[in-house]
Coordinates of C-alpha atoms in Angstrom, one line a residue:
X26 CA 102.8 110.2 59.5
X27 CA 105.3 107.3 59.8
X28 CA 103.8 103.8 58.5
X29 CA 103.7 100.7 60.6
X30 CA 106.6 99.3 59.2
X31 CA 108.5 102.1 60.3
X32 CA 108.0 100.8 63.8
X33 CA 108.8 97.0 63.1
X34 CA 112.2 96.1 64.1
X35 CA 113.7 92.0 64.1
X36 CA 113.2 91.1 67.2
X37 CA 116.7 89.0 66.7
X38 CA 118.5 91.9 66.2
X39 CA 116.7 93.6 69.5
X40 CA 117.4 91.1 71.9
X41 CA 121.1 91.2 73.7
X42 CA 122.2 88.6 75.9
X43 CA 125.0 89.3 78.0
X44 CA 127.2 87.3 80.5
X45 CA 128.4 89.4 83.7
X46 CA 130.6 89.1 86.3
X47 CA 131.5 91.7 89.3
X48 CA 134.0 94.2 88.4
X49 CA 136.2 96.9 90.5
X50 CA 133.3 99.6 89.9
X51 CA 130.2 97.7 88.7
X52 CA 129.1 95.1 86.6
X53 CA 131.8 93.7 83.3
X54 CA 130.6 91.6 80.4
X55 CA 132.6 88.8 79.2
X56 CA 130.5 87.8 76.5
X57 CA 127.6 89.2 74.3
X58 CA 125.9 87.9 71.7
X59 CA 122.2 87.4 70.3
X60 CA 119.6 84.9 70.2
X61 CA 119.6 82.3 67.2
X62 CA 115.7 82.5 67.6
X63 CA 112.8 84.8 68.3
X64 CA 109.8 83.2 67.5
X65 CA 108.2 81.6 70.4
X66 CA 108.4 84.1 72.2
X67 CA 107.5 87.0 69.8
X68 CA 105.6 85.1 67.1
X69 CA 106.5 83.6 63.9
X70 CA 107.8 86.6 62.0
X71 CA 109.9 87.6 65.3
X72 CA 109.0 91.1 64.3
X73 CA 108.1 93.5 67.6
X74 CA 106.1 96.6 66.7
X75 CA 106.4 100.1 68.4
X76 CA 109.4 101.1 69.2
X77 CA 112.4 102.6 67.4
X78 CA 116.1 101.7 68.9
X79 CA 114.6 99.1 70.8
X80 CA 117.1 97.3 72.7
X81 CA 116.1 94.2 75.2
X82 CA 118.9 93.2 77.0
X83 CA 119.2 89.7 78.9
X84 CA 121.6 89.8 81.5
X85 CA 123.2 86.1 83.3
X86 CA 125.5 86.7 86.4
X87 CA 128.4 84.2 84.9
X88 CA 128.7 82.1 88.0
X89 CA 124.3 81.7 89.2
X90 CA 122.7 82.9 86.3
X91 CA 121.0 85.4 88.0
X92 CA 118.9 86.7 85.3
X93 CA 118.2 90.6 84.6
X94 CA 116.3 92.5 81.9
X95 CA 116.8 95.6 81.1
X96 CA 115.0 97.8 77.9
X97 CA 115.2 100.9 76.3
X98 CA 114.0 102.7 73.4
X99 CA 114.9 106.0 71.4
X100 CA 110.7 106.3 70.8
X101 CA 107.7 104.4 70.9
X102 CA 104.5 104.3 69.0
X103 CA 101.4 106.4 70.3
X104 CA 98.3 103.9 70.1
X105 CA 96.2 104.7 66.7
X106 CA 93.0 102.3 67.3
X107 CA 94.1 98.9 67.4
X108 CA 97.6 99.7 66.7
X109 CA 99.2 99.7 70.1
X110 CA 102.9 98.7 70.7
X111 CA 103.5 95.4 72.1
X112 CA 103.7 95.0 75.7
X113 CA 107.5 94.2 76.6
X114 CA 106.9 93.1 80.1
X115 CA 104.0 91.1 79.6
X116 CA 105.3 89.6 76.7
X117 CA 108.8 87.7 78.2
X118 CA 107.0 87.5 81.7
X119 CA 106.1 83.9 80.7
X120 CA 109.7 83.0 79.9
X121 CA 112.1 84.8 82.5
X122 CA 111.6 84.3 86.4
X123 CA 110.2 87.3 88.2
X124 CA 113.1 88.3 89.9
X125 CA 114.7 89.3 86.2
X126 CA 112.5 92.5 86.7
X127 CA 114.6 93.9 89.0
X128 CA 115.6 97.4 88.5
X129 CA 119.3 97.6 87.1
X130 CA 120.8 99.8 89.5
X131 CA 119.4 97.4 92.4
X132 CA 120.5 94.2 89.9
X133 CA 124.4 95.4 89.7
X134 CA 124.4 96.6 93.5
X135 CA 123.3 92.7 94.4
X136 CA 126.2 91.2 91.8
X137 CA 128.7 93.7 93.4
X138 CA 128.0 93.0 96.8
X139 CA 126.9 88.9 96.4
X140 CA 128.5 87.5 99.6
X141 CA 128.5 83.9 98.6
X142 CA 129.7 84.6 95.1
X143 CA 133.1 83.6 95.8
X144 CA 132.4 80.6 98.1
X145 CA 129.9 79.8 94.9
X146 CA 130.7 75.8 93.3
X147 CA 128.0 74.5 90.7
X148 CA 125.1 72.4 92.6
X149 CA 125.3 68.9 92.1
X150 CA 128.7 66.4 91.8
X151 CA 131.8 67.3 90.0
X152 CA 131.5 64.3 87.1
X153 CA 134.8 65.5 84.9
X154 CA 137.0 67.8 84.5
X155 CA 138.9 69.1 81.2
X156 CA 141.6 71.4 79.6
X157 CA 141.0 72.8 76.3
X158 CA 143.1 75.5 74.8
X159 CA 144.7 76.3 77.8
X160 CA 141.5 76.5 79.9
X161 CA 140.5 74.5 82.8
X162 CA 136.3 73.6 82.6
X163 CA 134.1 71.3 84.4
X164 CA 131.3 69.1 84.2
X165 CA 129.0 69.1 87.2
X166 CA 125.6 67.4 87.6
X167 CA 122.9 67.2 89.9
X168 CA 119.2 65.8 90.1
X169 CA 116.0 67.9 89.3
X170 CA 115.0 67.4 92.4
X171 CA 117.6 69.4 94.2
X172 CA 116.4 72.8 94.7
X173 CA 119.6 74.4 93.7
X174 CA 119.5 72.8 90.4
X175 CA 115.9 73.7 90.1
X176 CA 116.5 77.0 90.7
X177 CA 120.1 77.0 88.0
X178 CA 117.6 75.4 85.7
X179 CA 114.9 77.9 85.8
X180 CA 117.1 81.0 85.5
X181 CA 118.7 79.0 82.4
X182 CA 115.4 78.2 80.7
X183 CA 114.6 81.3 78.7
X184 CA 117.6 80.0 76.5
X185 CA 115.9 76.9 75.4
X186 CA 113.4 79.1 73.3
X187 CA 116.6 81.7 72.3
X188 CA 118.3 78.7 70.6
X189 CA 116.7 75.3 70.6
X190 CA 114.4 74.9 67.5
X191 CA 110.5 74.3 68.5
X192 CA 112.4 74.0 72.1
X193 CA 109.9 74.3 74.9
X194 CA 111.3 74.8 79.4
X195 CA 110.7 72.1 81.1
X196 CA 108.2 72.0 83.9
X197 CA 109.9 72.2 87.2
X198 CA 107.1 72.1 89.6
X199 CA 106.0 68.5 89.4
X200 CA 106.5 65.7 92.1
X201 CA 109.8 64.8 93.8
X202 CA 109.4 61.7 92.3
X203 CA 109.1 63.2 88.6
X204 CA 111.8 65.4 89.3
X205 CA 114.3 62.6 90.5
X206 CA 114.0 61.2 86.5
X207 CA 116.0 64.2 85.6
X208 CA 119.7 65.1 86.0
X209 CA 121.2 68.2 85.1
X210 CA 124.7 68.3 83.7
X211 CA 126.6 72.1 83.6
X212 CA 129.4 72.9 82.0
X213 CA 131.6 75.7 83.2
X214 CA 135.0 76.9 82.8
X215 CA 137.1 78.2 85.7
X216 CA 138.4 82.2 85.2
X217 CA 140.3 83.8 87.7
X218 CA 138.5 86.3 89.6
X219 CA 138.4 90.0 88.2
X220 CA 137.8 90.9 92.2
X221 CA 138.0 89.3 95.6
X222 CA 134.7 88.4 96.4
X223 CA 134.1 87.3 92.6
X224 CA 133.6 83.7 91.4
X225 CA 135.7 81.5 89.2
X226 CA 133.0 79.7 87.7
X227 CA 131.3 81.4 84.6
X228 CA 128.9 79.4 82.5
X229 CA 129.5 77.3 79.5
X230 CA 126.3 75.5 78.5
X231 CA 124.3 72.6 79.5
X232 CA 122.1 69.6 78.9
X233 CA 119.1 67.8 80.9
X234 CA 118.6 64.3 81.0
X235 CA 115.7 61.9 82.4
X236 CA 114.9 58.6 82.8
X237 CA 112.0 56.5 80.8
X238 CA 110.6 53.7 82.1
X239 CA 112.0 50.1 80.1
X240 CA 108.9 47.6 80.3
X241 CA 110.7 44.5 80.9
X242 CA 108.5 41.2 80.2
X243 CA 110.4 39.4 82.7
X244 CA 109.9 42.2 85.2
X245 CA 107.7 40.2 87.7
X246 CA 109.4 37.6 88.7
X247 CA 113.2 39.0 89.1
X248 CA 115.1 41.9 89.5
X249 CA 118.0 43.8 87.0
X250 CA 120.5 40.9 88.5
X251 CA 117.9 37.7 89.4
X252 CA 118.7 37.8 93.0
X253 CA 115.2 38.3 94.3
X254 CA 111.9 38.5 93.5
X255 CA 110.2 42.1 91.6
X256 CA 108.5 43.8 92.6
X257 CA 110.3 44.9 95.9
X258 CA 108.6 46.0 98.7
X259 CA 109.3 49.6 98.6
X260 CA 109.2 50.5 94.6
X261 CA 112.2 52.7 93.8
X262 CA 111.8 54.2 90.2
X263 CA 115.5 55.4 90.5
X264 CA 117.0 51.5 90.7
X265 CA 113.9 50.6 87.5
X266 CA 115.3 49.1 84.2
X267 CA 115.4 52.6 82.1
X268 CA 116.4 54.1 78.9
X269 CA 118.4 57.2 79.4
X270 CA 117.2 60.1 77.1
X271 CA 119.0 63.6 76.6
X272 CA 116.2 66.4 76.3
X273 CA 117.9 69.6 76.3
X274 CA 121.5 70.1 75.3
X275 CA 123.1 73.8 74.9
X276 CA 126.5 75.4 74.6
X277 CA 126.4 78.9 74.2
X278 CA 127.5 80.7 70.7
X279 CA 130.8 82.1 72.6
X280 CA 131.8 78.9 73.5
X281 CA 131.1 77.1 70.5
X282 CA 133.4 74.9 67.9
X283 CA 136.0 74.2 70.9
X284 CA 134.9 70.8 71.4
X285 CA 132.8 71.5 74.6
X286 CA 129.6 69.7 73.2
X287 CA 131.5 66.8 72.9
X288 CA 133.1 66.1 76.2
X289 CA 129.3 67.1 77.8
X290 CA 128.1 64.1 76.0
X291 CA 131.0 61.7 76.4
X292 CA 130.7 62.9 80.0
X293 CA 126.8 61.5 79.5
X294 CA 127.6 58.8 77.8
X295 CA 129.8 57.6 80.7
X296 CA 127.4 58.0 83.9
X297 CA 125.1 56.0 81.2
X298 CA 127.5 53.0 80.8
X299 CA 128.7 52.7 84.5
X300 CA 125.1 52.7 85.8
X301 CA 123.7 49.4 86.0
X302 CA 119.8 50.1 85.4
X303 CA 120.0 52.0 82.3
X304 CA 119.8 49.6 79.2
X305 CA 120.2 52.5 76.6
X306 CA 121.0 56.3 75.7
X307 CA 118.6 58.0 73.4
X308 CA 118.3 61.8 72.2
X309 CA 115.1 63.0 71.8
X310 CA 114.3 65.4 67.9
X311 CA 118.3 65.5 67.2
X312 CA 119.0 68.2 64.9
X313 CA 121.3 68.2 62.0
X314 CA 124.3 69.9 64.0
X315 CA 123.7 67.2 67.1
X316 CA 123.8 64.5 65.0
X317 CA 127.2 65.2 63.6
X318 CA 128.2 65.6 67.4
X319 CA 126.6 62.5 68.5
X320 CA 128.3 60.4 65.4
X321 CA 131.4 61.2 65.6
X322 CA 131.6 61.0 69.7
X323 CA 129.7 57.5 68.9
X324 CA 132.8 56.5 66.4
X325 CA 135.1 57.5 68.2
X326 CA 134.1 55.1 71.2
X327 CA 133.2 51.9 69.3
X328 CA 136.1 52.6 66.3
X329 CA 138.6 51.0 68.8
X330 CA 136.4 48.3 69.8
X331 CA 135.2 47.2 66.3
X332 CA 139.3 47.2 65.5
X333 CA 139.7 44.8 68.6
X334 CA 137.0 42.2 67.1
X335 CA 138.4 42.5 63.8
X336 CA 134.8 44.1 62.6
X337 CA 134.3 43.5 58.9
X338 CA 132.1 42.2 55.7
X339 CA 133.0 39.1 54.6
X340 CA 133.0 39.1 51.1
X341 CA 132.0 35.3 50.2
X342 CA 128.9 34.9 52.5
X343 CA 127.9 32.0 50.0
X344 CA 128.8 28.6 49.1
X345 CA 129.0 28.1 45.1
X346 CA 126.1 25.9 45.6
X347 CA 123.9 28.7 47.3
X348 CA 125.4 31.2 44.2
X349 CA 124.0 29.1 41.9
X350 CA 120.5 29.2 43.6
X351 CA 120.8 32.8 43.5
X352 CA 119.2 33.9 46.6
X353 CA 117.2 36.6 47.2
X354 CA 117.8 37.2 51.1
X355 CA 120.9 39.1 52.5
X356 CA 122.8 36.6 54.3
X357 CA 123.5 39.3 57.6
X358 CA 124.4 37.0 59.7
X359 CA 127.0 35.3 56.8
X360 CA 128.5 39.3 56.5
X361 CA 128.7 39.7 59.7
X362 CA 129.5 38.9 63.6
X363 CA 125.6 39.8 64.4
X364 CA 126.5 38.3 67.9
X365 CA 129.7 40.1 68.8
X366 CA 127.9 43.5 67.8
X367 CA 124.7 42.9 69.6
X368 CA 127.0 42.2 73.2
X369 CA 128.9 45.3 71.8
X370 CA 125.7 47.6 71.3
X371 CA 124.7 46.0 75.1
X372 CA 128.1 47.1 76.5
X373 CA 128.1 50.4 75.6
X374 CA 124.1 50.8 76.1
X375 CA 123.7 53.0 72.1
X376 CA 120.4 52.9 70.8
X377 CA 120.2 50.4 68.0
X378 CA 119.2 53.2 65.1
X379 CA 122.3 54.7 66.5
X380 CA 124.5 51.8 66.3
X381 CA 123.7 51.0 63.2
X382 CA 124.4 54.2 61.8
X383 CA 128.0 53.7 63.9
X384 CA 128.7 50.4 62.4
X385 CA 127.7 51.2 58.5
X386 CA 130.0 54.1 58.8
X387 CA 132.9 51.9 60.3
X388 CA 132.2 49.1 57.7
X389 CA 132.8 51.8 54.9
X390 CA 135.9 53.2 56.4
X391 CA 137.2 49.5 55.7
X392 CA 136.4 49.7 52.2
X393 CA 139.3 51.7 49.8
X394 CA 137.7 54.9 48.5
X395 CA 138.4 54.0 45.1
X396 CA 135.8 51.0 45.4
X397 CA 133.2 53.7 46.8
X398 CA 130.5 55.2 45.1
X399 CA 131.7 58.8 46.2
X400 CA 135.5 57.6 45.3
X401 CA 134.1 57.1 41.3
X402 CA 133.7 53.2 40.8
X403 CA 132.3 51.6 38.2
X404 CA 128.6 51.3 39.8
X405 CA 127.0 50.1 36.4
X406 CA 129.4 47.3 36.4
X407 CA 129.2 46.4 40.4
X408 CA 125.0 46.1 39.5
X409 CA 126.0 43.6 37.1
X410 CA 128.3 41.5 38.7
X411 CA 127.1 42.2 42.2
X412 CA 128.7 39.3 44.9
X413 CA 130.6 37.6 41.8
X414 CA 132.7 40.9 41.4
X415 CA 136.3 40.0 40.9
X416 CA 137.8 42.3 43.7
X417 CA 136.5 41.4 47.0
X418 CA 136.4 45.5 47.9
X419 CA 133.8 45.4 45.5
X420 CA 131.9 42.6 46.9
X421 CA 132.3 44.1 50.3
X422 CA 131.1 47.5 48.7
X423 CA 127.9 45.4 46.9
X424 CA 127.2 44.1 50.4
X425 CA 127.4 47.3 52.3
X426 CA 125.2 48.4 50.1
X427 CA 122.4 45.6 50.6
X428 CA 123.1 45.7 54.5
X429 CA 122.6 49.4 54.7
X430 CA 119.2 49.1 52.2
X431 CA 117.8 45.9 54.4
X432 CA 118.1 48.8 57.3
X433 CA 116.3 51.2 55.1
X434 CA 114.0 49.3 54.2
X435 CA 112.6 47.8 57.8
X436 CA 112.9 51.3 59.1
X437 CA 110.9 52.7 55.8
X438 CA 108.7 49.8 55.0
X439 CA 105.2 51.4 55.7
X440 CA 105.9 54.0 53.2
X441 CA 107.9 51.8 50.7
X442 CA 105.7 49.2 49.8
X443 CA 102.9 52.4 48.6
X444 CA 105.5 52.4 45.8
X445 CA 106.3 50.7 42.1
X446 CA 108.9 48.3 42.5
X447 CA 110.8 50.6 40.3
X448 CA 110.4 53.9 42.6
X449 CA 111.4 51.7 45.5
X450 CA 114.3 50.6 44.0
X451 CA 115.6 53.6 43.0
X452 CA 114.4 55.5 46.3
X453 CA 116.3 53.4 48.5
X454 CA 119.2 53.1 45.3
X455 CA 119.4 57.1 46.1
X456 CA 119.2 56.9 50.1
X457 CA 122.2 55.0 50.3
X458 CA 124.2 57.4 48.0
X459 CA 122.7 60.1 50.4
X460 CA 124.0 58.2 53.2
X461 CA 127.2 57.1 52.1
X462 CA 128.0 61.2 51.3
X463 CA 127.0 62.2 54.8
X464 CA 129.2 59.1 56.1
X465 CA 132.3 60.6 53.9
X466 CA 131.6 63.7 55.2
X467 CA 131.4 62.4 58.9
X468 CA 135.0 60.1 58.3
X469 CA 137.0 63.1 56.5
X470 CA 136.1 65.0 60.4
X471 CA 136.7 62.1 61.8
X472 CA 140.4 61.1 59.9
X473 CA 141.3 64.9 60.5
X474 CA 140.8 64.5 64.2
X475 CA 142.8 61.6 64.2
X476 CA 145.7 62.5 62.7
X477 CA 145.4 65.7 64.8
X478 CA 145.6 63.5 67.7
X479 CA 148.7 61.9 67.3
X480 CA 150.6 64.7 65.8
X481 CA 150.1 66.0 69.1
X482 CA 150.9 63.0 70.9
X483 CA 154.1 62.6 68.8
X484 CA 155.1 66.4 70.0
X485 CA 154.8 65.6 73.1
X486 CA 156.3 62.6 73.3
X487 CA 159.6 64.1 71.5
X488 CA 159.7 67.2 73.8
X489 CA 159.4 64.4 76.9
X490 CA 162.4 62.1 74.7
X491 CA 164.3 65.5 74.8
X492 CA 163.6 66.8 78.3
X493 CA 164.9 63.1 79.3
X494 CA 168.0 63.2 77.4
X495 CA 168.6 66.5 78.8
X496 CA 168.4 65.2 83.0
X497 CA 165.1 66.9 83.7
X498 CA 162.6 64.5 85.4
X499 CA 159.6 66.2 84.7
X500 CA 156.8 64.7 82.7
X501 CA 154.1 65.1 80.9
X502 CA 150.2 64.4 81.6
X503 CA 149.2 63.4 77.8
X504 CA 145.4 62.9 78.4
X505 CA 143.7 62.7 76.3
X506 CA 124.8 64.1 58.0
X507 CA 123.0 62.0 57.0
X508 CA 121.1 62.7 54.4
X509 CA 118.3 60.9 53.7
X510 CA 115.7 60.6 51.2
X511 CA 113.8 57.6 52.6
X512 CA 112.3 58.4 56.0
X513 CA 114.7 57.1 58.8
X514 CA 113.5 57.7 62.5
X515 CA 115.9 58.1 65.4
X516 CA 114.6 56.2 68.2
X517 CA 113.2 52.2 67.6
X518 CA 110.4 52.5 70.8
X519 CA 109.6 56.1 69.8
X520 CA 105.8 55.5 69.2
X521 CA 106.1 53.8 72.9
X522 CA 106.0 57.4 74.9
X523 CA 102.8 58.6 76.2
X524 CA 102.4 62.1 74.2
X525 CA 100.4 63.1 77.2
X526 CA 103.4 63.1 79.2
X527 CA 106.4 63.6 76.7
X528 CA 108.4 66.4 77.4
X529 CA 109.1 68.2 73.8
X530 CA 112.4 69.8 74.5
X531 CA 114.5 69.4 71.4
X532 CA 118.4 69.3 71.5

């Protein structure tokens, strides 16, 4: 008789999800691929007992999402006492809408013979468009609280436990006025039809957003501009002072590494700016991989802006008199235009965690590698002669150093002062080398980017020079980790969030 293990099998390697899209006959896939995670939906081990060639595919119509499941088995366990196979059905019933229990045959008829398929164009607003690698995409996005997005959303949701860490669907049955805090943004890229009555969207990824409430203490007496008195009459949550905060953010494993994640939140990042009651744009339990993402689209935003204020450290912040007091405070406002950045920070509405991070990395560009840590100077000698350091790239790199530690420390300060003086100088001494590796790492990416940039521009520009030269009068449209050892939350007004009411999607 066969043990129980013989009846396991990794629930990872069970699960297929497939993309589809009408064909001449029935049904094509244009993309497979499994899920990154099993585990909320079958348990920690994502182990599934009783069956043998268990396969649990997930089909998504590419244009609708119409959702299918479809499972089959070579065998499955006869019940022995209380060792019974585990029910399939009733386990993803929670997780998949109920129309994904459609039969298959009846499933592919429906696909086949969708009427509306090719008239089909994403729900919501078309908020950019974009050509990567030859392909056209587009970004669309639409409140919760249009029932076309609601229902896009839902079929979409079983993904957030597939491959967002401790990722949980969002509840879509609340209030209208719940729902109109949330926006949907969907990314898809435009094929050409395999058939006539086929679509030419097919799905890409995409990310939710919604509104929190900004207590302002000048709230009661005047509105966002001043111009009359607040309350209004009629309160509209849509025009209250909010932070904007992404919750869910998804592009799926075929479509990954081609630069989709960043135009999706650019594309946010935009509609945050240009809307005048949204102070801010937070992410709520960033991973590792999203943070990369969001610092480098961050840098590349604000680099050319901290270039147009001539952004840097000064390196004498002190008078010889004040040297020869030898103060103990870190003159920020001496190092640096603390004004200019905070209208800068306003502008472009980054969360100040965020901006910092932006700005330490953008000061240390400015500093030659060979006056860096990572680059090998002469760090027993900087700790000796600190701000009095002959070269002032080694005063700047002594005061990066300080600026980025003060940050540390106010973020950290709970847990640091439990310390010796000595462990809490050598915890935040080894934070900042942490950091200041992670913001190599992220400038190296960054650098490469660049310089991938305008080697393009430059071929275009000399196959335009030569096309001119030639006659011709056609043209060309050129459009264009931190690791940390002290404790370093993401979001300043985190502990302000009712945990009653939080939603706990993670990006």
């Amino acid at each position: 008789m066969a043990s129980e293990g013989d009846w396991s099998c990794d629930a990872n390697d069970s699960v297929h999800i497939t993309v589809v899209q009408p064909g001449k006959e029935k049904p094509t896939t244009l993309s497979s691929f499994h899920p990154q995670f099993t585990y909320p939906i079958f348990g920690d081990e994502e182990q599934i007992f009783g069956y043998r060639g268990l396969i649990i595919r997930l089909r998504f119509a590419a244009h609708d999402l119409r959702p299918q499941v479809h499972i089959s088995y070579d065998e499955k366990f006869k019940p022995v006492g209380d060792a019974v196979p585990v029910d399939l059905l009733k386990t993803l019933k929670p997780f998949v809408p109920e129309e994904a229990f459609t039969a298959l045959p009846e499933y592919e008829k429906a696909l086949q013979e969708d009427k509306d398929a090719k008239d089909f164009v994403p729900p919501g607003k078309l908020v950019h468009s974009y050509v990567t690698r030859g392909r056209s995409y587009e970004i669309w996005a639409g409140s919760l609280a249009n029932p076309e997005v609601r229902r896009l959303l839902d079929r979409a949701q079983v993904l957030v436990s597939l491959f967002i860490e401790a990722g949980t669907p969002l509840e879509t049955d609340d209030p209208e006025w719940t729902l109109k805090r949330w926006m949907v943004y969907f990314v898809y890229e435009k094929v050409t039809p395999p058939t006539p009555s086929a679509s030419q969207y097919s799905i890409v990824g995409y990310a939710t957003t919604y509104r929190w409430w900004l207590y302002r203490r000048d709230a009661t007496t005047d509105t966002l501009d001043g111009s009359k008195p607040y309350p209004p009459a009629e309160l509209d949550l849509a025009n209250l002072p909010s932070r904007l905060r992404i919750s869910q953010f998804l592009i799926l494993p075929p479509h990954q590494g081609s630069g989709h994640g960043t135009h999706l939140y650019t594309t946010i990042h935009d509609a945050c700016v240009a809307d005048p009651t949204i102070v801010e744009l937070t992410v709520e339990d960033p991973n590792e991989a999203f943070d990369a993402l969001r610092d480098t689209a961050d840098y590349h935003i604000l680099h050319p802006v901290f270039v147009k204020h001539n952004v840097n450290i000064n390196p004498d912040p002190y008078d010889e008199q004040t040297k020869k007091r030898r103060p103990r405070r870190v003159p920020t406002s001496a190092l640096i235009p603390t004004a200019a950045l905070q209208d800068i920070r306003a502008t472009f509405k980054i969360q100040s965690t965020q901006f910092s991070h932006i700005l330490e990395m953008f000061l240390l560009a400015q500093i030659p590698p060979k006056n860096r840590h990572t680059g090998g100077a002469n760090m027993a000698r900087l700790l000796i002669r600190k701000y009095n350091a002959e070269d002032p790239n080694e005063r700047r790199y002594y005061w990066w150093r300080m600026l980025t530690k003060q940050r540390l420390y106010k973020r950290s300060r709970d847990m640091l002062i439990q310390m010796d003086v000595s462990e809490r100088v050598q915890a935040l001494e080894d934070t900042v080398t942490n950091v200041e590796e992670g913001y190599a790492a992220l400038l190296k990416v960054f650098e490469a980017r660049e310089e991938a940039l305008k080697a393009k521009e430059a071929e275009a520009g000399e196959l335009q020079t030569t096309t001119a030269a030639e006659g011709s009068s056609s043209g060309r449209d050129k459009r264009n980790k931190r690791k940390l050892t002290v404790e370093d939350d993401e979001d300043d007004e985190e502990e302000e969030e009712d945990p009653a009411t939080a939603k706990r999607p993670k990006v």
